[in-house]
mmCIF file of C-alpha atoms and ligand atoms in Angstrom:
data_model
loop_
_atom_site.group_PDB
_atom_site.id
_atom_site.type_symbol
_atom_site.label_atom_id
_atom_site.label_comp_id
_atom_site.label_asym_id
_atom_site.label_seq_id
_atom_site.Cartn_x
_atom_site.Cartn_y
_atom_site.Cartn_z
ATOM 1 C CA UNK A 1 -5.265 -22.035 -13.746
ATOM 2 C CA UNK A 2 -7.979 -19.619 -12.652
ATOM 3 C CA UNK A 3 -11.396 -20.871 -11.606
ATOM 4 C CA UNK A 4 -14.441 -19.947 -13.681
ATOM 5 C CA UNK A 5 -15.515 -17.081 -11.418
ATOM 6 C CA UNK A 6 -12.095 -15.389 -11.584
ATOM 7 C CA UNK A 7 -11.986 -15.931 -15.348
ATOM 8 C CA UNK A 8 -15.329 -14.174 -15.726
ATOM 9 C CA UNK A 9 -14.225 -11.290 -13.484
ATOM 10 C CA UNK A 10 -10.974 -10.943 -15.414
ATOM 11 C CA UNK A 11 -12.800 -10.926 -18.730
ATOM 12 C CA UNK A 12 -15.047 -8.096 -17.506
ATOM 13 C CA UNK A 13 -12.086 -6.043 -16.293
ATOM 14 C CA UNK A 14 -10.132 -6.594 -19.516
ATOM 15 C CA UNK A 15 -13.042 -5.070 -21.373
ATOM 16 C CA UNK A 16 -11.820 -1.756 -19.877
ATOM 17 C CA UNK A 17 -8.417 -1.917 -21.625
ATOM 18 C CA UNK A 18 -7.822 1.036 -23.918
ATOM 19 C CA UNK A 19 -4.520 -0.116 -25.419
ATOM 20 C CA UNK A 20 -3.225 -3.536 -26.454
ATOM 21 C CA UNK A 21 -0.805 -5.271 -24.089
ATOM 22 C CA UNK A 22 2.019 -7.765 -24.436
ATOM 23 C CA UNK A 23 3.016 -10.212 -21.711
ATOM 24 C CA UNK A 24 6.703 -11.079 -21.975
ATOM 25 C CA UNK A 25 7.339 -14.275 -20.026
ATOM 26 C CA UNK A 26 10.584 -15.864 -18.780
ATOM 27 C CA UNK A 27 9.843 -19.521 -18.152
ATOM 28 C CA UNK A 28 11.694 -22.765 -17.608
ATOM 29 C CA UNK A 29 10.480 -26.366 -17.220
ATOM 30 C CA UNK A 30 9.649 -26.125 -13.512
ATOM 31 C CA UNK A 31 6.117 -26.753 -12.259
ATOM 32 C CA UNK A 32 5.962 -23.089 -11.111
ATOM 33 C CA UNK A 33 6.579 -22.068 -14.750
ATOM 34 C CA UNK A 34 3.820 -24.418 -15.916
ATOM 35 C CA UNK A 35 1.433 -22.751 -13.442
ATOM 36 C CA UNK A 36 2.477 -19.303 -14.643
ATOM 37 C CA UNK A 37 1.955 -20.358 -18.249
ATOM 38 C CA UNK A 38 -1.568 -21.450 -17.294
ATOM 39 C CA UNK A 39 -2.234 -18.047 -15.687
ATOM 40 C CA UNK A 40 -0.850 -16.135 -18.671
ATOM 41 C CA UNK A 41 -2.980 -18.190 -21.093
ATOM 42 C CA UNK A 42 -6.054 -17.322 -18.985
ATOM 43 C CA UNK A 43 -5.156 -13.605 -19.122
ATOM 44 C CA UNK A 44 -4.682 -13.728 -22.900
ATOM 45 C CA UNK A 45 -8.023 -15.522 -23.281
ATOM 46 C CA UNK A 46 -9.728 -12.874 -21.089
ATOM 47 C CA UNK A 47 -8.202 -10.072 -23.192
ATOM 48 C CA UNK A 48 -10.400 -10.836 -26.208
ATOM 49 C CA UNK A 49 -7.578 -10.196 -28.704
ATOM 50 C CA UNK A 50 -6.092 -7.160 -26.901
ATOM 51 C CA UNK A 51 -3.407 -9.156 -25.043
ATOM 52 C CA UNK A 52 -0.628 -11.227 -26.609
ATOM 53 C CA UNK A 53 1.905 -13.559 -25.030
ATOM 54 C CA UNK A 54 5.608 -13.577 -25.895
ATOM 55 C CA UNK A 55 7.542 -16.401 -24.208
ATOM 56 C CA UNK A 56 10.993 -15.290 -25.419
ATOM 57 C CA UNK A 57 11.846 -13.432 -22.164
ATOM 58 C CA UNK A 58 15.124 -14.415 -20.558
ATOM 59 C CA UNK A 59 15.102 -12.824 -17.140
ATOM 60 C CA UNK A 60 17.206 -14.433 -14.403
ATOM 61 C CA UNK A 61 14.063 -14.842 -12.278
ATOM 62 C CA UNK A 62 11.981 -17.698 -13.639
ATOM 63 C CA UNK A 63 9.079 -17.857 -13.743
ATOM 64 C CA UNK A 64 8.383 -14.154 -14.258
ATOM 65 C CA UNK A 65 6.585 -11.935 -16.720
ATOM 66 C CA UNK A 66 6.442 -8.266 -17.703
ATOM 67 C CA UNK A 67 3.259 -6.451 -18.549
ATOM 68 C CA UNK A 68 4.119 -4.027 -21.326
ATOM 69 C CA UNK A 69 2.241 -1.897 -23.833
ATOM 70 C CA UNK A 70 2.311 -3.295 -27.308
ATOM 71 C CA UNK A 71 5.560 -2.182 -28.965
ATOM 72 C CA UNK A 72 7.365 -1.558 -25.633
ATOM 73 C CA UNK A 73 9.488 -3.659 -23.288
ATOM 74 C CA UNK A 74 9.197 -1.550 -20.145
ATOM 75 C CA UNK A 75 6.601 -2.504 -17.525
ATOM 76 C CA UNK A 76 5.939 -4.074 -14.173
ATOM 77 C CA UNK A 77 7.488 -7.526 -13.674
ATOM 78 C CA UNK A 78 5.816 -10.209 -11.556
ATOM 79 C CA UNK A 79 8.192 -12.953 -10.416
ATOM 80 C CA UNK A 80 6.142 -15.899 -9.073
ATOM 81 C CA UNK A 81 2.385 -16.072 -9.262
ATOM 82 C CA UNK A 82 0.478 -12.931 -8.211
ATOM 83 C CA UNK A 83 -2.578 -14.755 -6.846
ATOM 84 C CA UNK A 84 -4.228 -14.647 -3.392
ATOM 85 C CA UNK A 85 -4.254 -11.075 -2.085
ATOM 86 C CA UNK A 86 -2.129 -10.040 -5.077
ATOM 87 C CA UNK A 87 -4.653 -10.952 -7.770
ATOM 88 C CA UNK A 88 -6.100 -7.449 -7.486
ATOM 89 C CA UNK A 89 -2.608 -6.008 -7.981
ATOM 90 C CA UNK A 90 -2.246 -8.060 -11.145
ATOM 91 C CA UNK A 91 -5.608 -6.849 -12.511
ATOM 92 C CA UNK A 92 -4.793 -3.233 -11.681
ATOM 93 C CA UNK A 93 -1.344 -3.496 -13.295
ATOM 94 C CA UNK A 94 -2.989 -4.865 -16.469
ATOM 95 C CA UNK A 95 -5.607 -2.093 -16.466
ATOM 96 C CA UNK A 96 -3.223 0.781 -15.723
ATOM 97 C CA UNK A 97 -0.725 -0.403 -18.340
ATOM 98 C CA UNK A 98 -3.625 -0.673 -20.745
ATOM 99 C CA UNK A 99 -4.486 3.011 -20.239
ATOM 100 C CA UNK A 100 -7.272 2.721 -17.668
ATOM 101 C CA UNK A 101 -6.873 5.731 -15.307
ATOM 102 C CA UNK A 102 -5.893 4.997 -11.679
ATOM 103 C CA UNK A 103 -8.055 6.397 -8.883
ATOM 104 C CA UNK A 104 -5.276 8.632 -7.553
ATOM 105 C CA UNK A 105 -5.227 12.409 -7.000
ATOM 106 C CA UNK A 106 -3.817 14.353 -9.928
ATOM 107 C CA UNK A 107 -1.161 16.103 -7.798
ATOM 108 C CA UNK A 108 0.221 12.645 -6.755
ATOM 109 C CA UNK A 109 0.284 11.526 -10.422
ATOM 110 C CA UNK A 110 2.100 14.782 -11.337
ATOM 111 C CA UNK A 111 4.673 14.168 -8.556
ATOM 112 C CA UNK A 112 5.294 10.607 -9.855
ATOM 113 C CA UNK A 113 5.783 11.664 -13.483
ATOM 114 C CA UNK A 114 8.110 14.476 -12.304
ATOM 115 C CA UNK A 115 10.416 12.104 -10.400
ATOM 116 C CA UNK A 116 13.829 12.445 -12.003
ATOM 117 C CA UNK A 117 16.567 9.861 -11.708
ATOM 118 C CA UNK A 118 16.491 6.145 -12.195
ATOM 119 C CA UNK A 119 14.920 3.879 -9.576
ATOM 120 C CA UNK A 120 14.806 0.102 -9.601
ATOM 121 C CA UNK A 121 12.509 -1.471 -6.993
ATOM 122 C CA UNK A 122 12.251 -5.120 -5.907
ATOM 123 C CA UNK A 123 9.237 -5.637 -3.646
ATOM 124 C CA UNK A 124 8.913 -8.963 -1.797
ATOM 125 C CA UNK A 125 5.409 -10.086 -0.916
ATOM 126 C CA UNK A 126 3.562 -13.199 0.226
ATOM 127 C CA UNK A 127 0.171 -14.280 -1.102
ATOM 128 C CA UNK A 128 -1.372 -14.222 2.375
ATOM 129 C CA UNK A 129 -0.098 -10.753 3.270
ATOM 130 C CA UNK A 130 -2.860 -8.172 3.457
ATOM 131 C CA UNK A 131 -0.415 -5.301 3.927
ATOM 132 C CA UNK A 132 1.404 -6.119 0.709
ATOM 133 C CA UNK A 133 -1.070 -5.084 -2.030
ATOM 134 C CA UNK A 134 -0.906 -1.365 -1.170
ATOM 135 C CA UNK A 135 2.869 -1.320 -1.524
ATOM 136 C CA UNK A 136 2.869 -3.576 -4.619
ATOM 137 C CA UNK A 137 0.185 -1.457 -6.293
ATOM 138 C CA UNK A 138 1.932 1.820 -5.391
ATOM 139 C CA UNK A 139 5.259 0.686 -6.891
ATOM 140 C CA UNK A 140 3.542 -0.865 -9.905
ATOM 141 C CA UNK A 141 1.721 2.366 -10.656
ATOM 142 C CA UNK A 142 4.950 4.363 -10.296
ATOM 143 C CA UNK A 143 6.686 2.123 -12.842
ATOM 144 C CA UNK A 144 3.703 2.390 -15.230
ATOM 145 C CA UNK A 145 3.579 6.181 -15.000
ATOM 146 C CA UNK A 146 7.302 6.897 -15.090
ATOM 147 C CA UNK A 147 9.602 4.950 -17.468
ATOM 148 C CA UNK A 148 12.629 5.808 -15.312
ATOM 149 C CA UNK A 149 11.152 3.636 -12.547
ATOM 150 C CA UNK A 150 11.205 -0.137 -12.768
ATOM 151 C CA UNK A 151 9.412 -2.465 -10.372
ATOM 152 C CA UNK A 152 9.673 -6.233 -9.851
ATOM 153 C CA UNK A 153 7.120 -7.872 -7.587
ATOM 154 C CA UNK A 154 8.582 -11.045 -6.078
ATOM 155 C CA UNK A 155 6.507 -13.782 -4.429
ATOM 156 C CA UNK A 156 8.831 -14.797 -1.567
ATOM 157 C CA UNK A 157 7.642 -18.447 -1.405
ATOM 158 C CA UNK A 158 8.797 -19.072 -5.024
ATOM 159 C CA UNK A 159 12.185 -17.422 -4.564
ATOM 160 C CA UNK A 160 13.148 -18.681 -1.122
ATOM 161 C CA UNK A 161 16.906 -18.791 -1.806
ATOM 162 C CA UNK A 162 16.835 -15.130 -2.751
ATOM 163 C CA UNK A 163 14.711 -14.333 0.272
ATOM 164 C CA UNK A 164 17.303 -15.991 2.537
ATOM 165 C CA UNK A 165 20.217 -14.260 0.859
ATOM 166 C CA UNK A 166 18.594 -10.830 1.215
ATOM 167 C CA UNK A 167 17.406 -11.660 4.720
ATOM 168 C CA UNK A 168 13.783 -10.827 3.971
ATOM 169 C CA UNK A 169 12.015 -11.714 7.184
ATOM 170 C CA UNK A 170 8.912 -9.570 6.870
ATOM 171 C CA UNK A 171 6.746 -8.539 3.940
ATOM 172 C CA UNK A 172 6.222 -6.246 2.201
ATOM 173 C CA UNK A 173 9.933 -5.484 2.010
ATOM 174 C CA UNK A 174 11.286 -3.167 -0.646
ATOM 175 C CA UNK A 175 14.766 -2.882 -2.085
ATOM 176 C CA UNK A 176 15.843 0.005 -4.339
ATOM 177 C CA UNK A 177 18.980 -0.342 -6.451
ATOM 178 C CA UNK A 178 19.847 -3.502 -4.480
ATOM 179 C CA UNK A 179 19.747 -1.682 -1.104
ATOM 180 C CA UNK A 180 17.030 -1.982 1.516
ATOM 181 C CA UNK A 181 14.540 0.845 0.958
ATOM 182 C CA UNK A 182 11.804 0.216 3.520
ATOM 183 C CA UNK A 183 9.447 -2.422 4.867
ATOM 184 C CA UNK A 184 5.895 -2.665 6.137
ATOM 185 C CA UNK A 185 2.760 -1.057 4.915
ATOM 186 C CA UNK A 186 3.358 2.199 2.981
ATOM 187 C CA UNK A 187 0.990 4.341 0.976
ATOM 188 C CA UNK A 188 1.706 5.676 -2.510
ATOM 189 C CA UNK A 189 2.004 9.200 -1.057
ATOM 190 C CA UNK A 190 4.564 8.014 1.541
ATOM 191 C CA UNK A 191 6.748 6.353 -1.090
ATOM 192 C CA UNK A 192 6.566 9.375 -3.409
ATOM 193 C CA UNK A 193 7.431 11.690 -0.486
ATOM 194 C CA UNK A 194 10.440 9.528 0.316
ATOM 195 C CA UNK A 195 11.764 9.869 -3.260
ATOM 196 C CA UNK A 196 10.751 13.481 -3.756
ATOM 197 C CA UNK A 197 12.843 15.101 -1.021
ATOM 198 C CA UNK A 198 11.344 18.538 -1.598
ATOM 199 C CA UNK A 199 7.802 17.283 -1.035
ATOM 200 C CA UNK A 200 7.891 17.488 2.762
ATOM 201 C CA UNK A 201 9.103 21.112 2.693
ATOM 202 C CA UNK A 202 6.485 22.053 0.064
ATOM 203 C CA UNK A 203 3.713 20.459 2.145
ATOM 204 C CA UNK A 204 4.935 22.307 5.278
ATOM 205 C CA UNK A 205 4.732 25.625 3.397
ATOM 206 C CA UNK A 206 1.174 24.832 2.280
ATOM 207 C CA UNK A 207 0.141 24.040 5.858
ATOM 208 C CA UNK A 208 1.775 27.175 7.288
ATOM 209 C CA UNK A 209 -0.430 29.249 4.965
ATOM 210 C CA UNK A 210 -3.696 27.770 6.304
ATOM 211 C CA UNK A 211 -6.131 29.877 8.337
ATOM 212 C CA UNK A 212 -7.118 28.748 11.833
ATOM 213 C CA UNK A 213 -9.754 26.013 12.096
ATOM 214 C CA UNK A 214 -12.835 25.926 14.300
ATOM 215 C CA UNK A 215 -12.234 22.236 14.925
ATOM 216 C CA UNK A 216 -8.982 20.440 14.208
ATOM 217 C CA UNK A 217 -9.013 16.651 14.595
ATOM 218 C CA UNK A 218 -5.647 14.975 15.175
ATOM 219 C CA UNK A 219 -5.882 11.348 14.025
ATOM 220 C CA UNK A 220 -7.721 9.865 11.069
ATOM 221 C CA UNK A 221 -9.038 6.511 12.278
ATOM 222 C CA UNK A 222 -12.723 5.728 12.672
ATOM 223 C CA UNK A 223 -12.940 8.044 15.709
ATOM 224 C CA UNK A 224 -11.253 10.978 13.932
ATOM 225 C CA UNK A 225 -13.368 10.478 10.813
ATOM 226 C CA UNK A 226 -16.586 10.452 12.895
ATOM 227 C CA UNK A 227 -15.531 13.610 14.792
ATOM 228 C CA UNK A 228 -14.714 15.410 11.522
ATOM 229 C CA UNK A 229 -18.046 14.500 9.941
ATOM 230 C CA UNK A 230 -20.026 15.623 13.008
ATOM 231 C CA UNK A 231 -18.140 18.948 13.141
ATOM 232 C CA UNK A 232 -18.338 19.619 9.411
ATOM 233 C CA UNK A 233 -22.091 18.913 9.376
ATOM 234 C CA UNK A 234 -22.496 21.943 11.686
ATOM 235 C CA UNK A 235 -20.949 24.042 8.946
ATOM 236 C CA UNK A 236 -17.838 24.957 10.921
ATOM 237 C CA UNK A 237 -14.301 25.025 9.500
ATOM 238 C CA UNK A 238 -12.883 21.526 10.133
ATOM 239 C CA UNK A 239 -9.515 19.950 9.503
ATOM 240 C CA UNK A 240 -7.997 16.495 10.089
ATOM 241 C CA UNK A 241 -4.266 16.010 10.536
ATOM 242 C CA UNK A 242 -3.371 12.323 10.504
ATOM 243 C CA UNK A 243 -0.199 10.357 10.323
ATOM 244 C CA UNK A 244 -2.021 7.612 8.421
ATOM 245 C CA UNK A 245 -5.625 8.261 7.473
ATOM 246 C CA UNK A 246 -7.675 5.129 8.085
ATOM 247 C CA UNK A 247 -5.838 4.146 11.277
ATOM 248 C CA UNK A 248 -5.654 0.601 12.595
ATOM 249 C CA UNK A 249 -8.446 -0.774 10.444
ATOM 250 C CA UNK A 250 -5.988 -0.605 7.543
ATOM 251 C CA UNK A 251 -4.179 -3.506 9.205
ATOM 252 C CA UNK A 252 -6.986 -6.045 9.099
ATOM 253 C CA UNK A 253 -8.806 -7.872 6.327
ATOM 254 C CA UNK A 254 -11.842 -9.061 8.248
ATOM 255 C CA UNK A 255 -14.236 -6.839 10.177
ATOM 256 C CA UNK A 256 -17.456 -8.587 11.074
ATOM 257 C CA UNK A 257 -18.783 -6.633 14.050
ATOM 258 C CA UNK A 258 -19.577 -3.290 12.416
ATOM 259 C CA UNK A 259 -23.299 -3.516 12.922
ATOM 260 C CA UNK A 260 -25.300 -3.397 9.649
ATOM 261 C CA UNK A 261 -22.241 -4.396 7.604
ATOM 262 C CA UNK A 262 -21.903 -8.173 7.889
ATOM 263 C CA UNK A 263 -18.347 -8.350 6.571
ATOM 264 C CA UNK A 264 -15.876 -5.867 5.231
ATOM 265 C CA UNK A 265 -12.132 -5.543 4.779
ATOM 266 C CA UNK A 266 -10.101 -2.975 6.675
ATOM 267 C CA UNK A 267 -8.712 -1.106 3.645
ATOM 268 C CA UNK A 268 -12.246 -0.987 2.178
ATOM 269 C CA UNK A 269 -13.630 0.458 5.389
ATOM 270 C CA UNK A 270 -10.785 2.997 5.521
ATOM 271 C CA UNK A 271 -11.478 4.046 1.921
ATOM 272 C CA UNK A 272 -15.186 4.384 2.763
ATOM 273 C CA UNK A 273 -14.364 6.481 5.817
ATOM 274 C CA UNK A 274 -12.246 8.797 3.703
ATOM 275 C CA UNK A 275 -14.898 9.072 0.959
ATOM 276 C CA UNK A 276 -17.511 9.905 3.616
ATOM 277 C CA UNK A 277 -15.300 12.607 5.211
ATOM 278 C CA UNK A 278 -14.587 14.056 1.761
ATOM 279 C CA UNK A 279 -18.356 14.449 1.157
ATOM 280 C CA UNK A 280 -18.005 17.449 3.508
ATOM 281 C CA UNK A 281 -15.681 20.429 3.445
ATOM 282 C CA UNK A 282 -13.038 18.866 5.617
ATOM 283 C CA UNK A 283 -9.403 19.734 5.020
ATOM 284 C CA UNK A 284 -7.631 16.293 5.247
ATOM 285 C CA UNK A 285 -3.936 16.627 5.874
ATOM 286 C CA UNK A 286 -2.617 13.085 5.576
ATOM 287 C CA UNK A 287 0.923 11.927 6.443
ATOM 288 C CA UNK A 288 1.153 14.656 9.083
ATOM 289 C CA UNK A 289 2.357 13.661 12.495
ATOM 290 C CA UNK A 290 1.586 15.997 15.390
ATOM 291 C CA UNK A 291 4.581 16.506 17.642
ATOM 292 C CA UNK A 292 3.354 18.985 20.245
ATOM 293 C CA UNK A 293 0.207 20.630 21.534
ATOM 294 C CA UNK A 294 0.476 24.214 22.770
ATOM 295 C CA UNK A 295 -2.474 25.429 24.933
ATOM 296 C CA UNK A 296 -4.413 28.487 23.782
ATOM 297 C CA UNK A 297 -2.719 31.829 24.278
ATOM 298 C CA UNK A 298 -4.150 35.355 24.122
ATOM 299 C CA UNK A 299 -5.675 34.709 20.678
ATOM 300 C CA UNK A 300 -7.741 31.817 22.103
ATOM 301 C CA UNK A 301 -6.282 29.384 19.611
ATOM 302 C CA UNK A 302 -4.686 25.998 20.420
ATOM 303 C CA UNK A 303 -1.569 25.321 18.414
ATOM 304 C CA UNK A 304 -0.654 21.884 17.026
ATOM 305 C CA UNK A 305 2.985 21.670 15.996
ATOM 306 C CA UNK A 306 3.712 19.120 13.310
ATOM 307 C CA UNK A 307 6.857 17.073 12.827
ATOM 308 C CA UNK A 308 7.587 18.772 9.505
ATOM 309 C CA UNK A 309 8.029 22.089 11.318
ATOM 310 C CA UNK A 310 4.690 23.653 10.334
ATOM 311 C CA UNK A 311 1.951 24.321 12.841
ATOM 312 C CA UNK A 312 -1.836 24.503 12.728
ATOM 313 C CA UNK A 313 -4.151 26.614 14.932
ATOM 314 C CA UNK A 314 -7.688 25.887 15.977
ATOM 315 C CA UNK A 315 -10.359 27.074 18.435
ATOM 316 C CA UNK A 316 -10.876 23.429 19.446
ATOM 317 C CA UNK A 317 -8.625 20.401 19.003
ATOM 318 C CA UNK A 318 -9.935 16.826 19.186
ATOM 319 C CA UNK A 319 -7.267 14.184 19.842
ATOM 320 C CA UNK A 320 -8.188 10.768 18.359
ATOM 321 C CA UNK A 321 -4.776 9.205 18.032
ATOM 322 C CA UNK A 322 -5.916 5.663 18.803
ATOM 323 C CA UNK A 323 -3.485 2.874 19.505
ATOM 324 C CA UNK A 324 -0.384 1.285 18.051
ATOM 325 C CA UNK A 325 1.557 -1.989 18.397
ATOM 326 C CA UNK A 326 2.650 -2.575 21.937
ATOM 327 C CA UNK A 327 6.405 -2.903 22.328
ATOM 328 C CA UNK A 328 7.912 -5.587 24.553
ATOM 329 C CA UNK A 329 10.798 -3.229 25.443
ATOM 330 C CA UNK A 330 13.292 -6.045 25.452
ATOM 331 C CA UNK A 331 16.893 -5.640 24.234
ATOM 332 C CA UNK A 332 17.181 -6.147 20.442
ATOM 333 C CA UNK A 333 13.496 -5.523 19.704
ATOM 334 C CA UNK A 334 14.148 -2.363 17.698
ATOM 335 C CA UNK A 335 17.288 -3.671 15.981
ATOM 336 C CA UNK A 336 15.580 -6.911 14.897
ATOM 337 C CA UNK A 337 12.271 -5.352 13.825
ATOM 338 C CA UNK A 338 11.404 -6.959 10.458
ATOM 339 C CA UNK A 339 14.572 -9.057 10.736
ATOM 340 C CA UNK A 340 13.038 -11.754 12.875
ATOM 341 C CA UNK A 341 10.724 -9.683 15.083
ATOM 342 C CA UNK A 342 7.406 -9.525 13.192
ATOM 343 C CA UNK A 343 3.991 -8.072 14.054
ATOM 344 C CA UNK A 344 1.784 -9.578 11.372
ATOM 345 C CA UNK A 345 1.640 -13.372 11.466
ATOM 346 C CA UNK A 346 -0.679 -13.524 8.455
ATOM 347 C CA UNK A 347 1.803 -11.518 6.361
ATOM 348 C CA UNK A 348 5.141 -12.795 7.556
ATOM 349 C CA UNK A 349 4.231 -16.293 8.702
ATOM 350 C CA UNK A 350 4.974 -17.966 5.335
ATOM 351 C CA UNK A 351 8.577 -16.660 5.489
ATOM 352 C CA UNK A 352 9.182 -18.668 8.650
ATOM 353 C CA UNK A 353 7.761 -21.947 7.329
ATOM 354 C CA UNK A 354 9.505 -24.930 8.917
ATOM 355 C CA UNK A 355 11.294 -22.750 11.507
ATOM 356 C CA UNK A 356 10.877 -22.563 15.276
ATOM 357 C CA UNK A 357 9.040 -19.377 16.229
ATOM 358 C CA UNK A 358 7.839 -17.833 19.493
ATOM 359 C CA UNK A 359 4.477 -16.040 19.605
ATOM 360 C CA UNK A 360 4.320 -13.386 22.287
ATOM 361 C CA UNK A 361 0.810 -12.770 23.591
ATOM 362 C CA UNK A 362 -1.713 -15.134 24.980
ATOM 363 C CA UNK A 363 -4.962 -13.478 23.898
ATOM 364 C CA UNK A 364 -7.106 -14.787 21.073
ATOM 365 C CA UNK A 365 -4.943 -13.031 18.448
ATOM 366 C CA UNK A 366 -1.845 -14.713 19.840
ATOM 367 C CA UNK A 367 -3.433 -18.152 19.851
ATOM 368 C CA UNK A 368 -4.832 -17.730 16.334
ATOM 369 C CA UNK A 369 -1.425 -16.597 15.139
ATOM 370 C CA UNK A 370 0.281 -19.608 16.694
HETATM 371 C C1 LIG B 401 -5.214 -6.254 13.143
HETATM 372 C C2 LIG B 401 -6.405 -5.534 13.760
HETATM 373 C C3 LIG B 401 -7.660 -6.094 13.627
HETATM 374 C C4 LIG B 401 -8.761 -5.434 14.193
HETATM 375 N N1 LIG B 401 -10.019 -5.968 14.018
HETATM 376 C C5 LIG B 401 -11.098 -5.355 14.517
HETATM 377 C C6 LIG B 401 -12.431 -5.874 14.290
HETATM 378 O O1 LIG B 401 -12.605 -6.905 13.613
HETATM 379 N N2 LIG B 401 -13.456 -5.221 14.845
HETATM 380 C C7 LIG B 401 -13.284 -4.062 15.604
HETATM 381 O O2 LIG B 401 -14.249 -3.528 16.087
HETATM 382 N N3 LIG B 401 -12.046 -3.559 15.811
HETATM 383 C C8 LIG B 401 -10.976 -4.152 15.300
HETATM 384 N N4 LIG B 401 -9.732 -3.633 15.514
HETATM 385 C C9 LIG B 401 -9.598 -2.457 16.385
HETATM 386 C C10 LIG B 401 -9.978 -1.159 15.631
HETATM 387 O O3 LIG B 401 -9.235 -1.062 14.433
HETATM 388 C C11 LIG B 401 -9.734 0.028 16.540
HETATM 389 O O4 LIG B 401 -10.532 -0.103 17.679
HETATM 390 C C12 LIG B 401 -10.090 1.348 15.842
HETATM 391 O O5 LIG B 401 -9.317 1.507 14.670
HETATM 392 C C13 LIG B 401 -9.828 2.527 16.780
HETATM 393 O O6 LIG B 401 -10.100 3.718 16.066
HETATM 394 P P1 LIG B 401 -9.446 5.103 16.454
HETATM 395 O O7 LIG B 401 -9.927 6.086 15.450
HETATM 396 O O8 LIG B 401 -9.718 5.390 17.890
HETATM 397 O O9 LIG B 401 -7.863 4.886 16.354
HETATM 398 P P2 LIG B 401 -6.892 4.322 15.269
HETATM 399 O O10 LIG B 401 -7.577 3.473 14.283
HETATM 400 O O11 LIG B 401 -5.724 3.774 16.013
HETATM 401 O O12 LIG B 401 -6.440 5.677 14.509
HETATM 402 C C14 LIG B 401 -5.526 6.571 15.064
HETATM 403 C C15 LIG B 401 -5.224 7.671 14.075
HETATM 404 O O13 LIG B 401 -4.391 8.648 14.703
HETATM 405 C C16 LIG B 401 -3.233 8.860 13.886
HETATM 406 N N5 LIG B 401 -2.169 9.293 14.789
HETATM 407 C C17 LIG B 401 -1.595 8.679 15.846
HETATM 408 N N6 LIG B 401 -0.675 9.473 16.414
HETATM 409 C C18 LIG B 401 -0.656 10.628 15.670
HETATM 410 C C19 LIG B 401 0.074 11.840 15.758
HETATM 411 N N7 LIG B 401 0.997 12.071 16.725
HETATM 412 N N8 LIG B 401 -0.172 12.814 14.829
HETATM 413 C C20 LIG B 401 -1.097 12.617 13.858
HETATM 414 N N9 LIG B 401 -1.837 11.508 13.751
HETATM 415 C C21 LIG B 401 -1.609 10.521 14.650
HETATM 416 C C22 LIG B 401 -3.023 7.527 13.218
HETATM 417 O O14 LIG B 401 -2.176 7.687 12.062
HETATM 418 C C23 LIG B 401 -4.451 7.205 12.858
HETATM 419 O O15 LIG B 401 -4.882 7.919 11.712
HETATM 420 C C24 LIG B 401 -8.597 -4.232 14.944
HETATM 421 C C25 LIG B 401 -7.314 -3.680 15.071
HETATM 422 C C26 LIG B 401 -6.235 -4.311 14.476
HETATM 423 C C27 LIG B 401 -4.843 -3.708 14.595
#
């Protein structure tokens, strides 16, 4: 199933497993099941004795498989083949289930393990969607860390009938307990905050207690990251408040005009930006949307009011809030967002296969998309 290069990579990664794993597969005699069986055999072979395959699963979604720790049944389920952009999600799910630690801040891990109440997520993805892996990996990790959370990752192309019934017209799309939960790119922190209703208030309290900054950057894209690094290098007290650290580059997989870097992927560049900023003493406040800017009063400090009710003060404020998708402002645009109005042809295109679509925009992106 996998080519030799992927098999070698997989074998190297599986060397990091700390605990034995069991793959519990639900298969039938379809060609999709044969392909899945091939993939599972490759994973078992790469596991060097640490991974076993059990084909006695009887889930309604076929083909599918669960990755469980030996002796357990609970784990992330993949329905359809997690290849393409999702191969990394598969590898990470294997590693995390096998005890390899995720690269996630300890306070986020603590919030996930503390989530009380049962949650059952279905996340629909397509193999060409570059926004999907973040959401898939976030929900997979949550299910691995907290046994009260279950996650099924569904490849929309394999389960088209289900996709039509649930009116999935954009990926990633997430259902919880059978109800629509959210769609589009989401970070682990955003999903956790959505479940942990006290998190926003706790974060607001933390922010209220902060001293004034010398420089406060609003926006965490490449411009905001550069501004923060330059300020912090002068040894002055610097903060970044960003709705989504990384900015627009998170939405693209191919960047080839960043001179000295021949090719990189947006999420990789965003992670590198964050790592670079964190080399300095910069207070990064992610998932914080600024709502209002109040000019300096008698104390000489500019105030930035946040949507969560807290506010930050700074001698200087740098606004680097970048750009966002342009709206057409036509009737129905908001109501039909992700229900027929899509913004990412690479992600959502496969869901409209064989259908008549209109591409709005005549620039190179529009033509490429068409
Ligand atoms: C699909 C796609 C592909 C692209 N490909 C390329 C490419 O190949 N090469 C290239 O050079 N450029 C490319 N670009 C453009 C490039 O990403 C942008 O030029 C660049 O990201 C702009 O950086 P920025 O920091 O100014 O703003 P942005 O990246 O837009 O960042 C804005 C930041 O401000 C935050 N923000 C916004 N409003 C608020 C608020 N009220 N409160 C708090 N925070 C806020 C956002 O969350 C984000 O962190 C691409 C863009 C897209 C969407």
